[in-house]
CSV table of C-alpha atoms and ligand atoms in Angstrom, one decimal:
chain,number,residue,atom,x,y,z
M,1450,MET,CA,0.8,15.5,5.4
M,1451,ARG,CA,-1.7,15.5,8.2
M,1452,TYR,CA,-2.9,12.1,9.3
M,1453,THR,CA,-5.9,11.1,11.4
M,1454,LYS,CA,-5.5,9.9,14.9
M,1455,SER,CA,-6.7,6.4,14.0
M,1456,ALA,CA,-4.0,6.3,11.2
M,1457,TYR,CA,-1.4,7.2,13.8
M,1458,ASP,CA,-2.7,4.6,16.3
M,1459,ALA,CA,-2.7,1.8,13.7
M,1460,ALA,CA,0.8,2.7,12.4
M,1461,GLU,CA,2.2,2.8,15.9
M,1462,GLN,CA,0.6,-0.5,16.8
M,1463,ILE,CA,2.3,-2.1,13.7
M,1464,MET,CA,5.6,-0.5,14.7
M,1465,GLN,CA,5.3,-1.9,18.3
M,1466,ASP,CA,4.5,-5.3,16.8
M,1467,ARG,CA,7.6,-5.2,14.6
M,1468,LEU,CA,9.8,-4.2,17.5
M,1469,ARG,CA,8.4,-7.0,19.7
M,1470,LYS,CA,8.9,-9.5,16.9
M,1471,ALA,CA,12.5,-8.5,16.5
M,1472,GLU,CA,13.1,-8.9,20.2
M,1473,GLU,CA,11.3,-12.2,20.5
M,1474,GLU,CA,13.0,-13.7,17.5
M,1475,ARG,CA,16.4,-12.6,18.8
M,1476,ALA,CA,15.6,-14.2,22.2
M,1477,GLU,CA,14.8,-17.4,20.4
M,1478,ARG,CA,18.0,-17.4,18.5
M,1479,ILE,CA,20.0,-16.8,21.7
M,1480,GLU,CA,18.3,-19.7,23.3
M,1481,GLU,CA,19.0,-21.9,20.3
M,1482,ILE,CA,22.7,-21.0,20.5
M,1483,ARG,CA,22.7,-21.6,24.3
M,1484,GLN,CA,21.6,-25.1,23.7
M,1485,LYS,CA,23.6,-25.9,20.5
M,1486,LEU,CA,26.8,-23.9,20.9
M,1487,PRO,CA,27.4,-23.3,24.7
M,1488,GLU,CA,30.9,-21.9,24.1
M,1489,VAL,CA,29.6,-19.3,21.7
M,1490,TYR,CA,26.8,-18.5,24.1
M,1491,SER,CA,29.0,-17.9,27.1
M,1492,LEU,CA,31.3,-15.7,25.1
M,1493,PHE,CA,28.3,-13.8,23.8
M,1494,MET,CA,27.0,-13.4,27.4
M,1495,SER,CA,30.4,-12.1,28.6
M,1496,MET,CA,30.1,-9.4,26.0
M,1497,ARG,CA,26.8,-8.4,27.5
M,1498,SER,CA,28.3,-8.2,30.9
M,1499,VAL,CA,30.9,-5.8,29.5
M,1500,GLY,CA,27.9,-3.7,28.7
M,1501,TYR,CA,26.9,-3.8,32.3
M,1502,GLY,CA,30.5,-3.0,33.2
M,1503,MET,CA,30.1,0.3,31.4
M,1504,LEU,CA,27.2,1.1,33.6
M,1505,SER,CA,29.2,0.2,36.8
M,1506,VAL,CA,32.0,2.5,35.6
M,1507,ILE,CA,29.6,5.3,35.1
M,1508,GLY,CA,28.1,4.7,38.6
M,1509,SER,CA,31.4,4.1,40.4
M,1510,GLY,CA,32.3,7.7,41.1
M,1511,VAL,CA,35.9,7.4,39.7
M,1512,GLY,CA,37.5,10.5,38.1
M,1513,ARG,CA,36.2,11.6,34.8
M,1514,GLU,CA,39.4,10.9,32.9
M,1515,ASP,CA,39.7,7.5,34.6
M,1516,ALA,CA,36.2,6.6,33.7
M,1517,ARG,CA,36.6,7.7,30.1
M,1518,ALA,CA,39.7,5.5,29.8
M,1519,LYS,CA,38.0,2.5,31.4
M,1520,MET,CA,34.9,2.9,29.2
M,1521,LYS,CA,37.1,3.1,26.1
M,1522,ALA,CA,38.9,-0.1,27.1
M,1523,LEU,CA,35.6,-1.9,27.8
M,1524,ARG,CA,34.2,-0.8,24.5
M,1525,GLU,CA,37.2,-2.1,22.7
M,1526,GLN,CA,37.0,-5.4,24.6
M,1527,ASN,CA,33.4,-5.5,23.7
M,1528,GLU,CA,34.0,-4.9,20.1
M,1529,SER,CA,36.7,-7.6,19.8
M,1530,THR,CA,34.5,-10.1,21.6
M,1531,ARG,CA,31.7,-9.2,19.2
M,1532,GLU,CA,34.0,-10.0,16.3
M,1533,THR,CA,35.1,-13.3,17.8
M,1534,VAL,CA,31.4,-14.3,18.3
M,1535,ARG,CA,30.7,-13.4,14.7
M,1536,GLY,CA,33.6,-15.4,13.5
M,1537,MET,CA,32.6,-18.4,15.6
M,1538,LEU,CA,29.0,-18.2,14.3
M,1539,ARG,CA,30.3,-18.1,10.8
M,1540,SER,CA,32.5,-21.1,11.3
M,1541,PHE,CA,29.5,-23.1,12.6
M,1542,GLY,CA,27.6,-22.3,9.5
M,1543,TYR,CA,25.4,-19.5,11.1
M,1544,PRO,CA,25.0,-16.0,9.7
M,1545,GLU,CA,27.4,-13.8,11.6
M,1546,ASP,CA,24.7,-11.5,12.8
M,1547,TYR,CA,22.6,-14.4,14.2
M,1548,LEU,CA,22.6,-13.1,17.7
M,1549,GLU,CA,21.8,-9.5,16.8
M,1550,TYR,CA,18.5,-7.8,16.4
M,1551,HIS,CA,17.0,-8.2,12.9
M,1552,TYR,CA,14.9,-5.1,12.6
M,1553,PHE,CA,12.2,-4.6,9.9
M,1554,CYS,CA,13.8,-1.1,9.5
M,1555,SER,CA,17.5,-0.9,10.3
M,1556,THR,CA,17.4,2.9,10.0
M,1557,CYS,CA,15.3,3.5,13.1
M,1558,SER,CA,15.5,0.1,14.7
M,1559,ASP,CA,11.7,-0.2,14.5
M,1560,ARG,CA,11.2,2.9,16.7
M,1561,GLY,CA,9.5,4.8,13.9
M,1562,TYR,CA,11.6,7.9,14.7
M,1563,LYS,CA,15.2,8.8,14.5
M,1564,GLU,CA,16.8,11.9,16.0
M,1565,GLY,CA,13.4,13.3,16.6
M,1566,LYS,CA,12.3,12.9,13.0
M,1567,ARG,CA,9.8,10.5,11.6
M,1568,CYS,CA,11.5,7.6,9.7
M,1569,GLY,CA,10.6,6.7,6.2
M,1570,CYS,CA,9.1,3.4,7.3
M,1571,MET,CA,6.7,5.2,9.7
M,1572,GLU,CA,5.7,7.6,6.9
M,1573,LYS,CA,5.0,4.7,4.6
M,1574,LEU,CA,2.9,3.0,7.3
M,1575,LEU,CA,0.9,6.2,7.8
M,1576,LYS,CA,0.2,6.5,4.1
M,1577,GLU,CA,-0.9,2.9,3.9
M,1578,GLN,CA,-3.1,3.2,7.0
M,1579,SER,CA,-4.7,6.4,5.7
M,1580,ILE,CA,-5.5,4.9,2.3
M,1581,ARG,CA,-6.8,1.7,4.0
M,1582,GLU,CA,-9.2,3.8,6.1
M,1583,LEU,CA,-10.3,5.8,3.0
M,1584,ASN,CA,-10.8,2.6,1.0
M,1585,LYS,CA,-12.9,1.2,3.8
M,1586,ASN,CA,-15.1,4.3,3.8
M,1587,CYS,CA,-15.6,4.1,0.1
M,1588,SER,CA,-15.7,0.3,0.1
M,1589,ILE,CA,-15.9,-1.9,-2.9
M,1590,LYS,CA,-15.1,-5.6,-2.7
M,1591,LEU,CA,-11.8,-6.6,-4.1
M,1592,HIS,CA,-11.4,-9.5,-6.5
M,1593,ASP,CA,-8.6,-11.6,-8.0
M,1594,PHE,CA,-7.9,-11.8,-11.7
M,1595,SER,CA,-8.3,-15.6,-11.4
M,1596,GLU,CA,-12.0,-15.0,-10.6
M,1597,PHE,CA,-12.7,-13.3,-13.9
M,1598,ASP,CA,-14.9,-15.6,-16.0
M,1599,LEU,CA,-14.9,-15.1,-19.8
M,1600,ASN,CA,-17.7,-17.5,-20.2
M,1601,PHE,CA,-20.2,-14.7,-19.4
M,1602,TYR,CA,-19.2,-13.2,-22.8
M,1603,ARG,CA,-19.3,-16.4,-24.8
M,1604,GLY,CA,-21.3,-16.5,-28.1
M,1605,ILE,CA,-22.3,-12.8,-27.9
M,1606,LYS,CA,-21.9,-10.6,-31.0
M,1607,GLN,CA,-22.2,-6.9,-30.8
M,1608,GLU,CA,-21.4,-4.2,-33.4
M,1609,GLY,CA,-19.7,-6.8,-35.5
M,1610,TYR,CA,-17.4,-7.8,-32.6
M,1611,ASP,CA,-17.0,-11.2,-31.1
M,1612,VAL,CA,-17.5,-10.0,-27.5
M,1613,MET,CA,-15.7,-12.8,-25.9
M,1614,SER,CA,-12.5,-12.2,-27.8
M,1615,LYS,CA,-12.8,-8.5,-27.2
M,1616,MET,CA,-13.2,-9.0,-23.5
M,1617,GLU,CA,-10.3,-11.4,-23.4
M,1618,MET,CA,-8.1,-8.7,-24.9
M,1619,ILE,CA,-9.3,-6.2,-22.2
M,1620,TYR,CA,-8.7,-8.8,-19.5
M,1621,ARG,CA,-5.1,-9.4,-20.8
M,1622,TYR,CA,-4.6,-5.6,-21.1
M,1623,CYS,CA,-5.6,-5.2,-17.4
M,1624,VAL,CA,-3.3,-8.0,-16.3
M,1625,ASP,CA,-0.4,-6.6,-18.2
M,1626,TYR,CA,-1.2,-3.1,-16.9
M,1627,SER,CA,-1.0,-4.4,-13.4
M,1628,MET,CA,2.2,-6.4,-13.9
M,1629,ASP,CA,4.0,-3.6,-15.7
M,1630,PHE,CA,2.6,-0.9,-13.4
M,1631,ARG,CA,4.8,2.1,-12.9
M,1632,GLU,CA,4.2,5.5,-11.2
M,1633,ASP,CA,3.7,7.0,-14.6
M,1634,SER,CA,1.5,4.3,-16.1
M,1635,PRO,CA,-1.2,5.6,-18.4
M,1636,SER,CA,-4.6,6.7,-17.1
M,1637,MET,CA,-7.6,4.8,-18.3
M,1638,LEU,CA,-11.3,5.4,-18.9
M,1639,PHE,CA,-13.4,2.2,-18.7
M,1640,TYR,CA,-16.8,2.8,-20.3
M,1641,GLY,CA,-19.8,0.6,-21.2
M,1642,LYS,CA,-23.2,-0.3,-19.8
M,1643,THR,CA,-23.8,-1.5,-16.3
M,1644,GLY,CA,-22.8,-5.1,-15.4
M,1645,LEU,CA,-20.1,-5.7,-18.0
M,1646,GLY,CA,-17.2,-6.1,-15.6
M,1647,LYS,CA,-15.7,-2.6,-15.3
M,1648,THR,CA,-15.8,-2.5,-11.5
M,1649,PHE,CA,-14.7,-6.1,-11.3
M,1650,LEU,CA,-11.6,-5.7,-13.4
M,1651,SER,CA,-10.8,-2.4,-11.7
M,1652,SER,CA,-11.0,-4.2,-8.4
M,1653,CYS,CA,-8.6,-6.9,-9.7
M,1654,ILE,CA,-6.1,-4.2,-10.6
M,1655,ALA,CA,-6.4,-2.6,-7.2
M,1656,LYS,CA,-6.0,-5.9,-5.4
M,1657,TYR,CA,-3.0,-7.0,-7.4
M,1658,LEU,CA,-1.2,-3.6,-6.9
M,1659,ILE,CA,-2.0,-3.4,-3.2
M,1660,GLU,CA,-0.5,-6.8,-2.8
M,1661,GLN,CA,2.6,-5.5,-4.6
M,1662,GLY,CA,2.9,-2.7,-2.0
M,1663,TYR,CA,1.5,0.2,-4.0
M,1664,THR,CA,-0.9,2.7,-2.4
M,1665,VAL,CA,-4.1,2.4,-4.3
M,1666,PHE,CA,-7.3,4.3,-3.7
M,1667,PHE,CA,-10.3,2.4,-5.0
M,1668,GLY,CA,-13.7,3.7,-4.3
M,1669,SER,CA,-17.1,4.5,-5.5
M,1670,ILE,CA,-17.3,8.1,-6.6
M,1671,ILE,CA,-20.5,8.7,-4.7
M,1672,LYS,CA,-19.0,7.6,-1.4
M,1673,PHE,CA,-15.7,9.4,-2.1
M,1674,PHE,CA,-17.5,12.7,-2.7
M,1675,ARG,CA,-19.6,12.2,0.4
M,1676,GLN,CA,-16.4,11.7,2.4
M,1677,LEU,CA,-14.9,14.9,0.9
M,1678,GLU,CA,-18.0,16.9,1.7
M,1679,ASP,CA,-18.1,15.6,5.2
M,1680,GLU,CA,-14.5,16.7,5.7
M,1681,GLN,CA,-15.1,20.0,4.0
M,1682,PHE,CA,-18.0,20.8,6.3
M,1683,GLY,CA,-16.4,19.5,9.4
M,1684,ARG,CA,-18.6,16.5,9.9
M,1685,LYS,CA,-15.6,14.1,9.7
M,1686,GLU,CA,-11.9,14.2,10.4
M,1687,GLY,CA,-9.6,13.5,7.4
M,1688,ASN,CA,-7.7,14.7,4.5
M,1689,SER,CA,-8.9,12.4,1.8
M,1690,PHE,CA,-8.0,14.8,-1.0
M,1691,GLU,CA,-4.3,14.8,0.0
M,1692,ILE,CA,-4.3,11.1,0.5
M,1693,ILE,CA,-5.5,10.4,-3.0
M,1694,SER,CA,-3.2,13.0,-4.5
M,1695,ASP,CA,-0.4,11.1,-2.9
M,1696,ALA,CA,-1.6,7.6,-4.0
M,1697,ASP,CA,0.2,5.6,-6.7
M,1698,LEU,CA,-3.1,4.8,-8.4
M,1699,VAL,CA,-6.5,6.3,-8.0
M,1700,ILE,CA,-9.6,4.3,-9.2
M,1701,LEU,CA,-12.8,6.2,-9.3
M,1702,ASP,CA,-15.7,3.9,-9.8
M,1703,ASP,CA,-19.0,4.7,-11.5
M,1704,LEU,CA,-18.5,8.3,-12.6
M,1705,GLY,CA,-21.9,9.8,-13.4
M,1706,SER,CA,-23.7,8.1,-10.4
M,1707,GLU,CA,-22.9,11.0,-8.1
M,1708,PHE,CA,-25.3,13.8,-7.4
M,1709,LYS,CA,-23.8,16.6,-9.4
M,1710,THR,CA,-23.2,19.9,-7.6
M,1711,SER,CA,-20.6,22.7,-8.1
M,1712,PHE,CA,-18.7,21.1,-5.3
M,1713,THR,CA,-18.4,17.6,-6.9
M,1714,GLU,CA,-17.7,19.1,-10.3
M,1715,SER,CA,-14.9,21.3,-9.1
M,1716,LYS,CA,-13.4,18.4,-7.0
M,1717,LEU,CA,-13.6,16.1,-9.9
M,1718,TYR,CA,-11.7,18.6,-12.1
M,1719,GLU,CA,-9.1,19.1,-9.4
M,1720,ILE,CA,-8.5,15.4,-9.0
M,1721,LEU,CA,-8.1,14.8,-12.7
M,1722,ASN,CA,-6.0,17.8,-13.2
M,1723,GLU,CA,-3.8,17.0,-10.2
M,1724,ARG,CA,-3.2,13.5,-11.4
M,1725,MET,CA,-2.4,14.7,-14.9
M,1726,ASN,CA,0.0,17.3,-13.7
M,1727,SER,CA,1.8,14.9,-11.4
M,1728,GLY,CA,1.9,12.3,-14.2
M,1729,LYS,CA,0.3,9.7,-11.8
M,1730,PRO,CA,-2.4,7.4,-13.2
M,1731,VAL,CA,-6.1,7.4,-12.5
M,1732,ILE,CA,-8.7,4.9,-13.7
M,1733,VAL,CA,-12.2,6.1,-14.1
M,1734,SER,CA,-15.1,3.8,-14.9
M,1735,THR,CA,-18.5,5.1,-16.1
M,1736,ASN,CA,-21.7,3.9,-17.7
M,1737,ILE,CA,-21.8,7.0,-19.8
M,1738,ASP,CA,-20.9,6.5,-23.4
M,1739,VAL,CA,-17.7,8.4,-24.3
M,1740,THR,CA,-19.6,10.4,-26.9
M,1741,GLU,CA,-22.1,11.5,-24.3
M,1742,LEU,CA,-19.7,12.7,-21.6
M,1743,ASP,CA,-20.1,16.4,-22.7
M,1744,LYS,CA,-23.8,16.3,-21.9
M,1745,LYS,CA,-23.0,15.7,-18.3
M,1746,TYR,CA,-19.6,17.4,-17.7
M,1747,ASN,CA,-18.0,20.6,-18.6
M,1748,GLU,CA,-15.4,20.8,-21.3
M,1749,ARG,CA,-12.4,21.0,-19.0
M,1750,ILE,CA,-13.4,17.7,-17.4
M,1751,VAL,CA,-14.3,16.0,-20.6
M,1752,SER,CA,-11.0,17.0,-22.3
M,1753,ARG,CA,-9.1,15.3,-19.5
M,1754,LEU,CA,-11.2,12.1,-19.5
M,1755,VAL,CA,-10.9,11.6,-23.3
M,1756,SER,CA,-7.2,12.0,-23.2
M,1757,PHE,CA,-7.0,8.8,-21.2
M,1758,THR,CA,-6.7,5.4,-22.8
M,1759,THR,CA,-10.3,4.5,-23.4
M,1760,VAL,CA,-11.5,1.0,-23.0
M,1761,GLU,CA,-14.9,0.0,-24.2
M,1762,PHE,CA,-16.6,-2.9,-22.3
M,1763,MET,CA,-19.1,-5.0,-24.3
M,1764,GLY,CA,-21.5,-7.8,-23.6
M,1765,ASN,CA,-24.7,-8.4,-21.7
M,1766,ASP,CA,-25.2,-7.5,-18.1
M,1767,ILE,CA,-23.3,-10.2,-16.1
M,1768,ARG,CA,-26.0,-10.3,-13.4
M,1769,GLN,CA,-28.5,-11.3,-16.1
M,1770,GLU,CA,-26.0,-13.8,-17.6
M,1771,ILE,CA,-25.6,-15.4,-14.2
M,1772,ARG,CA,-29.3,-16.0,-14.1
M,1773,ARG,CA,-29.4,-17.2,-17.7
M,1774,LEU,CA,-26.5,-19.7,-17.1
M,1775,GLY,CA,-28.2,-20.8,-13.8
M,1776,ARG,CA,-25.1,-20.1,-11.7
O,389,LIG,ZN1,12.4,3.2,10.1
């Protein structure tokens, strides 16, 4: 996948920070051992000077065979000292690798690349950075499930439903959805009038999953299409379409608010189709009633949307409730 320069810069910065942290923490552990276990420390330091010994063999101009034999002996000596140090550390109740580097990624030793190839840890960072940039461009505030307040739905009856218990079920469903999230979790269509908590609960799902390490795109559909158009017509750098195709979860907020063109319609179809084919979930929220979708979108789009788990939100506009309850 192509990434933007800023995604590379951010990922490389994190990689450098990880490496520096591994070095600093090791230096601190060495200092601790120097103070607490001087005999282990001096043995450890003698091993390091064996390392320098190797350099001096290389630089000493002895014959190649001689040098090879000396290096081999030094390496063996080094290895046996390392084992002794490990054993001593263990006997003093320390982990045996206490004086070694503890890298975030042991595959590439926090370099990001191994044998000229990008390491999986670097790839993961690039994906995370890309989606973070895209989320910033299509920004919606994230919320926590604990902020959800069922009191806004108290005492309201609609279509024979007690709205508060219906919304409590939806809330529980969203919490369970997040906790049991898998790459092939079902897609959902949140529908209902403005101000009933669709965006809020979507943002709770997004926040929870981002904290669990999933890549989640969560954005307003207007801003996302604007971003796609800017990239399409060369006004901005980026590959947002690829980024969201790759994300574990895509949340498109406020379907129907976008200015509809053949571009937005074909992109919307492509996204929904792509997600369905890959089996990865998408959550779409809309103010359009599910029975009215076909008035705004073509049949191919509607057939995909209605195949999702549909979740109807009820109640009164929360912004009005806030005023009514004087909060
Ligand atoms: Zn790595």
